[in-house]
Amino acid sequence: MKPTIRALSLQELAVLIDWAAAEGWNPGLDDAAAFHAADPEGFIGAFVGNEMVAAISAVAYGGDFGFIGLYICRPDMRGKGLGKAVWTAGMKRLAGRAIGLDGVEAQQANYRRRGFRPAYETIRYSGRGAGPAVRAERLRPVTTQLVPDIIAYDAQCFPAPRRAFLQRWPQPPHRGLAAISSRGTTGYAVARPCRAGFKIGPLFADDLDTGLHLLDGLAEACQGGDLHIDVPADNAAFIAALEAAGFAPTFTTTRMYKGPAPKLDLSRIFGVTTLELG
């Protein structure tokens, strides 16, 4: 069975997001439009006739970094090599870059065989709010006027520039907050409404108090809805604060890279942006 391989339209990407929901991945309600902004050519499907049967995201950030995610074959078409076809196409698209992905335990051996190496474990914590935090900074909604500051701050925490993505990601229906002090921007965070509750990501901040302050502000903005945040396991102090506030671990992945692992200051990364796009 030889499929046709091509980039997905925005409407077809929305179908892929529905597939992710059916897999239990709890995607965001606005993910298709927001993801598409990151890299319109970065979502690849396999088609048999006019039907999409498998797909993957292979999003390019600049010329040096890319990220693999949303790797799904339609359940009734599995075992026919269609997933392999989109994987090959995605990896070809990102050739020459360092490539990241978030792998569940059951797939990590497969990714190792394909040249990926583990960098750190990520634990999803779910709960309602972290409680009062030290409020040294002022929180401000991320308006279009603040986006340049967010882009500059993000460059300290993410492996590559992602200007187009960040121009869309903090805007409604997402809730974006920036922490502002006399030193300037000291962190930012975004909550996106999902099929169930809200996912927080990214949550980047200079220190623990700022991270907790941002989390508390987003909890208020989400009006008591369930919050889900994917936290690097090395961020022990933040994890301890989450557990003290009643958050519980619900899901674990491992960030893996093919090629040189980016040099990131994990002490600033309290929540990764998404498991789909990095």
Tab-separated table of N, CA, C and O in Angstrom, residues 129-252:
chain	number	residue	atom	x	y	z
A	129	GLY	N	-4.608	24.539	41.935
A	129	GLY	CA	-3.894	25.789	42.131
A	129	GLY	C	-2.811	25.592	43.168
A	129	GLY	O	-2.909	24.712	44.023
A	130	ALA	N	-1.763	26.416	43.097
A	130	ALA	CA	-0.623	26.239	43.994
A	130	ALA	C	-0.728	27.076	45.255
A	130	ALA	O	0.133	27.008	46.112
A	131	GLY	N	-1.775	27.893	45.374
A	131	GLY	CA	-1.914	28.700	46.576
A	131	GLY	C	-1.100	29.977	46.507
A	131	GLY	O	-0.398	30.238	45.530
A	132	PRO	N	-1.170	30.800	47.551
A	132	PRO	CA	-0.482	32.094	47.527
A	132	PRO	C	1.020	31.932	47.340
A	132	PRO	O	1.637	31.019	47.859
A	133	ALA	N	1.597	32.838	46.573
A	133	ALA	CA	3.036	32.836	46.336
A	133	ALA	C	3.597	34.206	46.685
A	133	ALA	O	2.866	35.191	46.809
A	134	VAL	N	4.908	34.265	46.866
A	134	VAL	CA	5.571	35.548	47.092
A	134	VAL	C	5.376	36.409	45.844
A	134	VAL	O	5.710	35.997	44.736
A	135	ARG	N	4.821	37.610	46.030
A	135	ARG	CA	4.438	38.417	44.876
A	135	ARG	C	5.379	39.609	44.724
A	135	ARG	O	5.001	40.744	44.941
A	136	ALA	N	6.619	39.305	44.378
A	136	ALA	CA	7.589	40.379	44.174
A	136	ALA	C	7.368	41.068	42.833
A	136	ALA	O	7.705	42.228	42.661
A	137	GLU	N	6.814	40.342	41.874
A	137	GLU	CA	6.592	40.899	40.545
A	137	GLU	C	5.106	41.221	40.349
A	137	GLU	O	4.248	40.695	41.042
A	138	ARG	N	4.863	42.050	39.369
A	138	ARG	CA	3.490	42.357	38.967
A	138	ARG	C	3.155	41.488	37.759
A	138	ARG	O	3.944	41.383	36.814
A	139	LEU	N	1.982	40.875	37.761
A	139	LEU	CA	1.557	40.067	36.639
A	139	LEU	C	0.720	40.908	35.697
A	139	LEU	O	-0.158	41.668	36.109
A	140	ARG	N	1.008	40.759	34.408
A	140	ARG	CA	0.255	41.478	33.388
A	140	ARG	C	-0.188	40.507	32.309
A	140	ARG	O	0.574	39.594	31.929
A	141	PRO	N	-1.405	40.653	31.801
A	141	PRO	CA	-1.806	39.844	30.649
A	141	PRO	C	-0.857	40.089	29.476
A	141	PRO	O	-0.377	41.213	29.273
A	142	VAL	N	-0.593	39.031	28.716
A	142	VAL	CA	0.286	39.169	27.547
A	142	VAL	C	-0.535	39.746	26.400
A	142	VAL	O	-1.280	39.037	25.723
A	143	THR	N	-0.413	41.036	26.204
A	143	THR	CA	-1.035	41.715	25.067
A	143	THR	C	-0.087	41.686	23.875
A	143	THR	O	1.086	41.297	23.992
A	144	THR	N	-0.576	42.124	22.728
A	144	THR	CA	0.299	42.165	21.549
A	144	THR	C	1.498	43.079	21.783
A	144	THR	O	2.586	42.830	21.253
A	145	GLN	N	1.303	44.113	22.619
A	145	GLN	CA	2.419	45.024	22.897
A	145	GLN	C	3.522	44.342	23.705
A	145	GLN	O	4.695	44.715	23.607
A	146	LEU	N	3.152	43.326	24.506
A	146	LEU	CA	4.141	42.627	25.327
A	146	LEU	C	4.820	41.478	24.592
A	146	LEU	O	5.822	40.942	25.085
A	147	VAL	N	4.292	41.087	23.449
A	147	VAL	CA	4.833	39.915	22.755
A	147	VAL	C	6.328	40.046	22.456
A	147	VAL	O	7.078	39.070	22.634
A	148	PRO	N	6.850	41.199	22.029
A	148	PRO	CA	8.304	41.276	21.809
A	148	PRO	C	9.110	40.946	23.072
A	148	PRO	O	10.166	40.296	22.972
A	149	ASP	N	8.634	41.360	24.241
A	149	ASP	CA	9.328	41.020	25.483
A	149	ASP	C	9.261	39.529	25.751
A	149	ASP	O	10.237	38.928	26.230
A	150	ILE	N	8.114	38.917	25.450
A	150	ILE	CA	7.950	37.478	25.640
A	150	ILE	C	8.874	36.713	24.700
A	150	ILE	O	9.511	35.719	25.080
A	151	ILE	N	8.961	37.169	23.461
A	151	ILE	CA	9.854	36.513	22.495
A	151	ILE	C	11.296	36.570	22.993
A	151	ILE	O	12.040	35.576	22.914
A	152	ALA	N	11.702	37.720	23.521
A	152	ALA	CA	13.069	37.858	24.029
A	152	ALA	C	13.305	36.951	25.232
A	152	ALA	O	14.366	36.316	25.349
A	153	TYR	N	12.327	36.860	26.128
A	153	TYR	CA	12.497	36.001	27.299
A	153	TYR	C	12.509	34.528	26.882
A	153	TYR	O	13.331	33.734	27.370
A	154	ASP	N	11.626	34.165	25.975
A	154	ASP	CA	11.529	32.775	25.527
A	154	ASP	C	12.846	32.287	24.943
A	154	ASP	O	13.196	31.105	25.082
A	155	ALA	N	13.597	33.189	24.305
A	155	ALA	CA	14.864	32.806	23.677
A	155	ALA	C	15.877	32.300	24.694
A	155	ALA	O	16.833	31.604	24.325
A	156	GLN	N	15.659	32.621	25.983
A	156	GLN	CA	16.563	32.131	27.023
A	156	GLN	C	16.190	30.731	27.507
A	156	GLN	O	16.957	30.110	28.243
A	157	CYS	N	15.011	30.238	27.092
A	157	CYS	CA	14.478	28.999	27.655
A	157	CYS	C	14.127	27.945	26.617
A	157	CYS	O	13.865	26.794	26.971
A	158	PHE	N	14.109	28.318	25.345
A	158	PHE	CA	13.742	27.393	24.269
A	158	PHE	C	14.907	27.315	23.296
A	158	PHE	O	15.622	28.305	23.100
A	159	PRO	N	15.102	26.154	22.638
A	159	PRO	CA	16.315	25.973	21.837
A	159	PRO	C	16.441	26.828	20.597
A	159	PRO	O	17.540	26.919	20.038
A	160	ALA	N	15.352	27.441	20.123
A	160	ALA	CA	15.430	28.185	18.859
A	160	ALA	C	14.361	29.267	18.841
A	160	ALA	O	13.380	29.195	19.586
A	161	PRO	N	14.524	30.270	17.990
A	161	PRO	CA	13.491	31.309	17.883
A	161	PRO	C	12.175	30.714	17.406
A	161	PRO	O	12.151	29.825	16.547
A	162	ARG	N	11.068	31.220	17.935
A	162	ARG	CA	9.743	30.782	17.489
A	162	ARG	C	8.776	31.974	17.511
A	162	ARG	O	7.740	31.944	18.160
A	163	ARG	N	9.165	32.979	16.772
A	163	ARG	CA	8.434	34.248	16.757
A	163	ARG	C	6.989	34.058	16.300
A	163	ARG	O	6.055	34.556	16.932
A	164	ALA	N	6.773	33.366	15.172
A	164	ALA	CA	5.409	33.226	14.644
A	164	ALA	C	4.509	32.500	15.637
A	164	ALA	O	3.350	32.872	15.836
A	165	PHE	N	5.046	31.481	16.273
A	165	PHE	CA	4.281	30.730	17.263
A	165	PHE	C	3.895	31.619	18.443
A	165	PHE	O	2.742	31.627	18.890
A	166	LEU	N	4.842	32.398	18.951
A	166	LEU	CA	4.589	33.204	20.142
A	166	LEU	C	3.698	34.408	19.859
A	166	LEU	O	3.089	34.957	20.781
A	167	GLN	N	3.600	34.821	18.624
A	167	GLN	CA	2.658	35.880	18.303
A	167	GLN	C	1.220	35.390	18.437
A	167	GLN	O	0.306	36.189	18.652
A	168	ARG	N	1.006	34.085	18.358
A	168	ARG	CA	-0.340	33.505	18.462
A	168	ARG	C	-0.599	32.861	19.824
A	168	ARG	O	-1.680	32.985	20.398
A	169	TRP	N	0.386	32.160	20.375
A	169	TRP	CA	0.163	31.265	21.510
A	169	TRP	C	-0.390	31.949	22.768
A	169	TRP	O	-1.292	31.398	23.408
A	170	PRO	N	0.070	33.134	23.185
A	170	PRO	CA	-0.456	33.711	24.430
A	170	PRO	C	-1.791	34.433	24.268
A	170	PRO	O	-2.333	34.940	25.258
A	171	GLN	N	-2.322	34.510	23.053
A	171	GLN	CA	-3.510	35.315	22.809
A	171	GLN	C	-4.788	34.511	23.052
A	171	GLN	O	-4.787	33.282	22.994
A	172	PRO	N	-5.936	35.194	23.331
A	172	PRO	CA	-7.207	34.495	23.551
A	172	PRO	C	-7.521	33.552	22.387
A	172	PRO	O	-7.201	33.863	21.228
A	173	PRO	N	-8.120	32.380	22.704
A	173	PRO	CA	-8.706	31.990	23.992
A	173	PRO	C	-7.705	31.508	25.034
A	173	PRO	O	-8.097	31.107	26.120
A	174	HIS	N	-6.409	31.516	24.729
A	174	HIS	CA	-5.412	31.184	25.743
A	174	HIS	C	-5.306	32.326	26.746
A	174	HIS	O	-5.630	33.474	26.442
A	175	ARG	N	-4.837	31.991	27.955
A	175	ARG	CA	-4.557	33.001	28.968
A	175	ARG	C	-3.049	33.116	29.108
A	175	ARG	O	-2.388	32.149	29.490
A	176	GLY	N	-2.493	34.270	28.789
A	176	GLY	CA	-1.057	34.485	28.922
A	176	GLY	C	-0.769	35.538	29.971
A	176	GLY	O	-1.430	36.583	30.008
A	177	LEU	N	0.200	35.264	30.841
A	177	LEU	CA	0.603	36.209	31.881
A	177	LEU	C	2.112	36.394	31.835
A	177	LEU	O	2.859	35.429	31.623
A	178	ALA	N	2.547	37.618	32.047
A	178	ALA	CA	3.972	37.931	32.171
A	178	ALA	C	4.232	38.486	33.563
A	178	ALA	O	3.407	39.228	34.116
A	179	ALA	N	5.375	38.109	34.131
A	179	ALA	CA	5.817	38.662	35.411
A	179	ALA	C	6.770	39.809	35.115
A	179	ALA	O	7.760	39.637	34.393
A	180	ILE	N	6.473	40.977	35.665
A	180	ILE	CA	7.238	42.189	35.384
A	180	ILE	C	7.785	42.744	36.699
A	180	ILE	O	7.056	42.881	37.686
A	181	SER	N	9.061	43.055	36.711
A	181	SER	CA	9.672	43.702	37.875
A	181	SER	C	10.478	44.899	37.394
A	181	SER	O	10.493	45.227	36.201
A	182	SER	N	11.182	45.526	38.309
A	182	SER	CA	12.031	46.654	37.930
A	182	SER	C	13.152	46.214	36.990
A	182	SER	O	13.739	47.029	36.284
A	183	ARG	N	13.445	44.912	36.960
A	183	ARG	CA	14.483	44.382	36.063
A	183	ARG	C	13.936	44.097	34.669
A	183	ARG	O	14.691	43.735	33.774
A	184	GLY	N	12.624	44.191	34.502
A	184	GLY	CA	11.996	43.840	33.238
A	184	GLY	C	11.191	42.557	33.387
A	184	GLY	O	10.698	42.237	34.471
A	185	THR	N	11.064	41.811	32.303
A	185	THR	CA	10.311	40.557	32.313
A	185	THR	C	11.110	39.486	33.033
A	185	THR	O	12.276	39.224	32.698
A	186	THR	N	10.486	38.853	34.039
A	186	THR	CA	11.166	37.805	34.811
A	186	THR	C	10.509	36.437	34.638
A	186	THR	O	10.898	35.481	35.314
A	187	GLY	N	9.556	36.344	33.730
A	187	GLY	CA	8.930	35.065	33.455
A	187	GLY	C	7.620	35.267	32.715
A	187	GLY	O	7.087	36.374	32.643
A	188	TYR	N	7.134	34.174	32.128
A	188	TYR	CA	5.799	34.218	31.527
A	188	TYR	C	5.228	32.812	31.493
A	188	TYR	O	5.948	31.807	31.602
A	189	ALA	N	3.909	32.761	31.352
A	189	ALA	CA	3.231	31.470	31.337
A	189	ALA	C	1.931	31.592	30.554
A	189	ALA	O	1.349	32.679	30.443
A	190	VAL	N	1.496	30.464	30.005
A	190	VAL	CA	0.279	30.416	29.196
A	190	VAL	C	-0.552	29.220	29.631
A	190	VAL	O	-0.014	28.127	29.854
A	191	ALA	N	-1.865	29.438	29.753
A	191	ALA	CA	-2.811	28.340	29.967
A	191	ALA	C	-3.713	28.245	28.749
A	191	ALA	O	-4.213	29.258	28.262
A	192	ARG	N	-3.902	27.023	28.245
A	192	ARG	CA	-4.794	26.859	27.100
A	192	ARG	C	-5.953	25.934	27.479
A	192	ARG	O	-5.739	24.891	28.112
A	193	PRO	N	-7.185	26.316	27.139
A	193	PRO	CA	-8.321	25.448	27.429
A	193	PRO	C	-8.241	24.174	26.602
A	193	PRO	O	-7.955	24.213	25.396
A	194	CYS	N	-8.468	23.039	27.258
A	194	CYS	CA	-8.358	21.731	26.613
A	194	CYS	C	-9.700	20.998	26.677
A	194	CYS	O	-10.676	21.500	27.233
A	195	ARG	N	-9.739	19.814	26.106
A	195	ARG	CA	-10.973	19.031	26.156
A	195	ARG	C	-11.388	18.795	27.607
A	195	ARG	O	-12.566	18.709	27.905
A	196	ALA	N	-10.400	18.694	28.494
A	196	ALA	CA	-10.668	18.596	29.934
A	196	ALA	C	-9.706	19.533	30.658
A	196	ALA	O	-8.493	19.332	30.609
A	197	GLY	N	-10.226	20.571	31.296
A	197	GLY	CA	-9.397	21.487	32.061
A	197	GLY	C	-8.499	22.347	31.188
A	197	GLY	O	-8.809	22.639	30.021
A	198	PHE	N	-7.359	22.748	31.761
A	198	PHE	CA	-6.415	23.645	31.096
A	198	PHE	C	-5.013	23.060	31.208
A	198	PHE	O	-4.621	22.558	32.267
A	199	LYS	N	-4.250	23.165	30.129
A	199	LYS	CA	-2.829	22.829	30.191
A	199	LYS	C	-2.024	24.112	30.307
A	199	LYS	O	-2.279	25.079	29.585
A	200	ILE	N	-1.061	24.102	31.222
A	200	ILE	CA	-0.170	25.236	31.414
A	200	ILE	C	1.132	24.947	30.682
A	200	ILE	O	1.765	23.919	30.887
A	201	GLY	N	1.529	25.840	29.815
A	201	GLY	CA	2.784	25.670	29.111
A	201	GLY	C	2.935	26.717	28.024
A	201	GLY	O	1.973	26.975	27.285
A	202	PRO	N	4.073	27.385	27.965
A	202	PRO	CA	5.171	27.154	28.894
A	202	PRO	C	4.928	27.859	30.221
A	202	PRO	O	4.059	28.719	30.335
A	203	LEU	N	5.715	27.476	31.202
A	203	LEU	CA	5.866	28.271	32.420
A	203	LEU	C	7.367	28.435	32.610
A	203	LEU	O	8.051	27.511	33.042
A	204	PHE	N	7.869	29.585	32.218
A	204	PHE	CA	9.285	29.929	32.321
A	204	PHE	C	9.429	31.080	33.311
A	204	PHE	O	8.661	32.052	33.257
A	205	ALA	N	10.396	30.990	34.194
A	205	ALA	CA	10.565	32.051	35.190
A	205	ALA	C	11.988	32.048	35.725
A	205	ALA	O	12.686	31.032	35.692
A	206	ASP	N	12.371	33.215	36.262
A	206	ASP	CA	13.724	33.363	36.803
A	206	ASP	C	13.951	32.528	38.049
A	206	ASP	O	15.089	32.136	38.328
A	207	ASP	N	12.892	32.299	38.837
A	207	ASP	CA	13.067	31.603	40.114
A	207	ASP	C	11.752	30.960	40.543
A	207	ASP	O	10.710	31.159	39.909
A	208	LEU	N	11.818	30.192	41.625
A	208	LEU	CA	10.657	29.435	42.092
A	208	LEU	C	9.504	30.354	42.470
A	208	LEU	O	8.343	30.075	42.110
A	209	ASP	N	9.776	31.425	43.208
A	209	ASP	CA	8.695	32.300	43.641
A	209	ASP	C	7.943	32.885	42.452
A	209	ASP	O	6.705	32.963	42.450
A	210	THR	N	8.684	33.293	41.422
A	210	THR	CA	8.035	33.838	40.237
A	210	THR	C	7.218	32.767	39.528
A	210	THR	O	6.104	33.020	39.059
A	211	GLY	N	7.761	31.554	39.443
A	211	GLY	CA	7.022	30.459	38.830
A	211	GLY	C	5.719	30.175	39.556
A	211	GLY	O	4.662	29.989	38.933
A	212	LEU	N	5.756	30.160	40.892
A	212	LEU	CA	4.541	29.916	41.669
A	212	LEU	C	3.556	31.066	41.534
A	212	LEU	O	2.337	30.852	41.494
A	213	HIS	N	4.080	32.275	41.474
A	213	HIS	CA	3.220	33.442	41.287
A	213	HIS	C	2.479	33.346	39.955
A	213	HIS	O	1.258	33.579	39.879
A	214	LEU	N	3.173	32.992	38.890
A	214	LEU	CA	2.539	32.844	37.584
A	214	LEU	C	1.506	31.720	37.599
A	214	LEU	O	0.402	31.867	37.048
A	215	LEU	N	1.845	30.610	38.215
A	215	LEU	CA	0.900	29.501	38.293
A	215	LEU	C	-0.356	29.913	39.043
A	215	LEU	O	-1.485	29.610	38.635
A	216	ASP	N	-0.182	30.621	40.158
A	216	ASP	CA	-1.318	31.093	40.942
A	216	ASP	C	-2.177	32.047	40.119
A	216	ASP	O	-3.413	31.987	40.149
A	217	GLY	N	-1.527	32.948	39.364
A	217	GLY	CA	-2.283	33.879	38.536
A	217	GLY	C	-3.084	33.171	37.465
A	217	GLY	O	-4.239	33.535	37.182
A	218	LEU	N	-2.515	32.135	36.857
A	218	LEU	CA	-3.251	31.394	35.841
A	218	LEU	C	-4.381	30.586	36.456
A	218	LEU	O	-5.450	30.434	35.844
A	219	ALA	N	-4.175	30.049	37.661
A	219	ALA	CA	-5.253	29.334	38.337
A	219	ALA	C	-6.456	30.254	38.535
A	219	ALA	O	-7.614	29.851	38.330
A	220	GLU	N	-6.183	31.495	38.916
A	220	GLU	CA	-7.269	32.469	39.072
A	220	GLU	C	-7.929	32.748	37.725
A	220	GLU	O	-9.163	32.813	37.621
A	221	ALA	N	-7.125	32.907	36.684
A	221	ALA	CA	-7.676	33.209	35.358
A	221	ALA	C	-8.517	32.061	34.817
A	221	ALA	O	-9.467	32.278	34.048
A	222	CYS	N	-8.185	30.839	35.222
A	222	CYS	CA	-8.920	29.660	34.756
A	222	CYS	C	-10.117	29.339	35.645
A	222	CYS	O	-10.805	28.327	35.426
A	223	GLN	N	-10.353	30.156	36.647
A	223	GLN	CA	-11.567	30.110	37.469
A	223	GLN	C	-11.845	28.732	38.062
A	223	GLN	O	-12.962	28.218	38.002
A	224	GLY	N	-10.794	28.158	38.629
A	224	GLY	CA	-10.984	26.912	39.360
A	224	GLY	C	-10.985	25.648	38.532
A	224	GLY	O	-11.232	24.558	39.060
A	225	GLY	N	-10.724	25.750	37.226
A	225	GLY	CA	-10.670	24.543	36.406
A	225	GLY	C	-9.447	23.704	36.709
A	225	GLY	O	-8.461	24.185	37.277
A	226	ASP	N	-9.495	22.427	36.355
A	226	ASP	CA	-8.345	21.552	36.554
A	226	ASP	C	-7.168	22.043	35.710
A	226	ASP	O	-7.332	22.412	34.540
A	227	LEU	N	-5.972	22.034	36.297
A	227	LEU	CA	-4.752	22.463	35.625
A	227	LEU	C	-3.837	21.263	35.420
A	227	LEU	O	-3.728	20.395	36.297
A	228	HIS	N	-3.161	21.224	34.276
A	228	HIS	CA	-2.209	20.163	33.957
A	228	HIS	C	-0.920	20.831	33.486
A	228	HIS	O	-0.957	21.693	32.604
A	229	ILE	N	0.198	20.425	34.065
A	229	ILE	CA	1.478	21.045	33.715
A	229	ILE	C	2.555	19.975	33.646
A	229	ILE	O	2.648	19.108	34.520
A	230	ASP	N	3.357	20.010	32.571
A	230	ASP	CA	4.427	19.030	32.352
A	230	ASP	C	5.739	19.622	32.854
A	230	ASP	O	6.283	20.547	32.255
A	231	VAL	N	6.236	19.055	33.959
A	231	VAL	CA	7.349	19.630	34.711
A	231	VAL	C	8.604	18.776	34.541
A	231	VAL	O	8.559	17.556	34.739
A	232	PRO	N	9.757	19.368	34.174
A	232	PRO	CA	10.999	18.592	34.198
A	232	PRO	C	11.248	18.018	35.587
A	232	PRO	O	11.148	18.729	36.590
A	233	ALA	N	11.559	16.722	35.642
A	233	ALA	CA	11.676	16.038	36.929
A	233	ALA	C	12.786	16.603	37.804
A	233	ALA	O	12.742	16.458	39.034
A	234	ASP	N	13.784	17.254	37.195
A	234	ASP	CA	14.875	17.826	37.983
A	234	ASP	C	14.448	19.053	38.789
A	234	ASP	O	15.183	19.489	39.680
A	235	ASN	N	13.290	19.611	38.483
A	235	ASN	CA	12.834	20.814	39.188
A	235	ASN	C	12.140	20.399	40.488
A	235	ASN	O	10.930	20.552	40.665
A	236	ALA	N	12.961	19.900	41.420
A	236	ALA	CA	12.432	19.264	42.627
A	236	ALA	C	11.677	20.231	43.526
A	236	ALA	O	10.655	19.869	44.124
A	237	ALA	N	12.145	21.461	43.650
A	237	ALA	CA	11.481	22.416	44.542
A	237	ALA	C	10.084	22.751	44.034
A	237	ALA	O	9.132	22.856	44.826
A	238	PHE	N	9.945	22.919	42.738
A	238	PHE	CA	8.630	23.217	42.170
A	238	PHE	C	7.705	22.017	42.328
A	238	PHE	O	6.522	22.168	42.680
A	239	ILE	N	8.220	20.825	42.095
A	239	ILE	CA	7.419	19.613	42.270
A	239	ILE	C	6.947	19.484	43.716
A	239	ILE	O	5.783	19.158	43.978
A	240	ALA	N	7.833	19.785	44.660
A	240	ALA	CA	7.448	19.715	46.071
A	240	ALA	C	6.324	20.704	46.374
A	240	ALA	O	5.373	20.390	47.106
A	241	ALA	N	6.409	21.910	45.787
A	241	ALA	CA	5.362	22.906	45.998
A	241	ALA	C	4.039	22.455	45.381
A	241	ALA	O	2.963	22.647	45.977
A	242	LEU	N	4.094	21.854	44.209
A	242	LEU	CA	2.877	21.353	43.584
A	242	LEU	C	2.234	20.260	44.431
A	242	LEU	O	1.010	20.257	44.663
A	243	GLU	N	3.046	19.329	44.903
A	243	GLU	CA	2.498	18.239	45.704
A	243	GLU	C	1.925	18.742	47.020
A	243	GLU	O	0.878	18.271	47.481
A	244	ALA	N	2.566	19.747	47.609
A	244	ALA	CA	2.048	20.335	48.845
A	244	ALA	C	0.698	20.998	48.607
A	244	ALA	O	-0.139	21.074	49.515
A	245	ALA	N	0.471	21.482	47.378
A	245	ALA	CA	-0.791	22.132	47.035
A	245	ALA	C	-1.851	21.150	46.552
A	245	ALA	O	-2.947	21.562	46.168
A	246	GLY	N	-1.526	19.857	46.546
A	246	GLY	CA	-2.507	18.855	46.170
A	246	GLY	C	-2.440	18.380	44.735
A	246	GLY	O	-3.269	17.568	44.309
A	247	PHE	N	-1.452	18.864	43.965
A	247	PHE	CA	-1.270	18.339	42.614
A	247	PHE	C	-0.737	16.907	42.696
A	247	PHE	O	0.021	16.563	43.609
A	248	ALA	N	-1.114	16.092	41.710
A	248	ALA	CA	-0.680	14.699	41.691
A	248	ALA	C	-0.101	14.357	40.325
A	248	ALA	O	-0.575	14.867	39.300
A	249	PRO	N	0.920	13.495	40.280
A	249	PRO	CA	1.476	13.075	38.985
A	249	PRO	C	0.498	12.165	38.259
A	249	PRO	O	-0.114	11.270	38.861
A	250	THR	N	0.332	12.387	36.951
A	250	THR	CA	-0.630	11.600	36.183
A	250	THR	C	-0.043	10.981	34.921
A	250	THR	O	-0.672	10.102	34.324
A	251	PHE	N	1.153	11.412	34.490
A	251	PHE	CA	1.668	10.970	33.196
A	251	PHE	C	3.136	11.325	33.123
A	251	PHE	O	3.549	12.361	33.645
A	252	THR	N	3.933	10.468	32.480
A	252	THR	CA	5.376	10.707	32.406
A	252	THR	C	5.867	10.480	30.985
A	252	THR	O	5.450	9.523	30.308
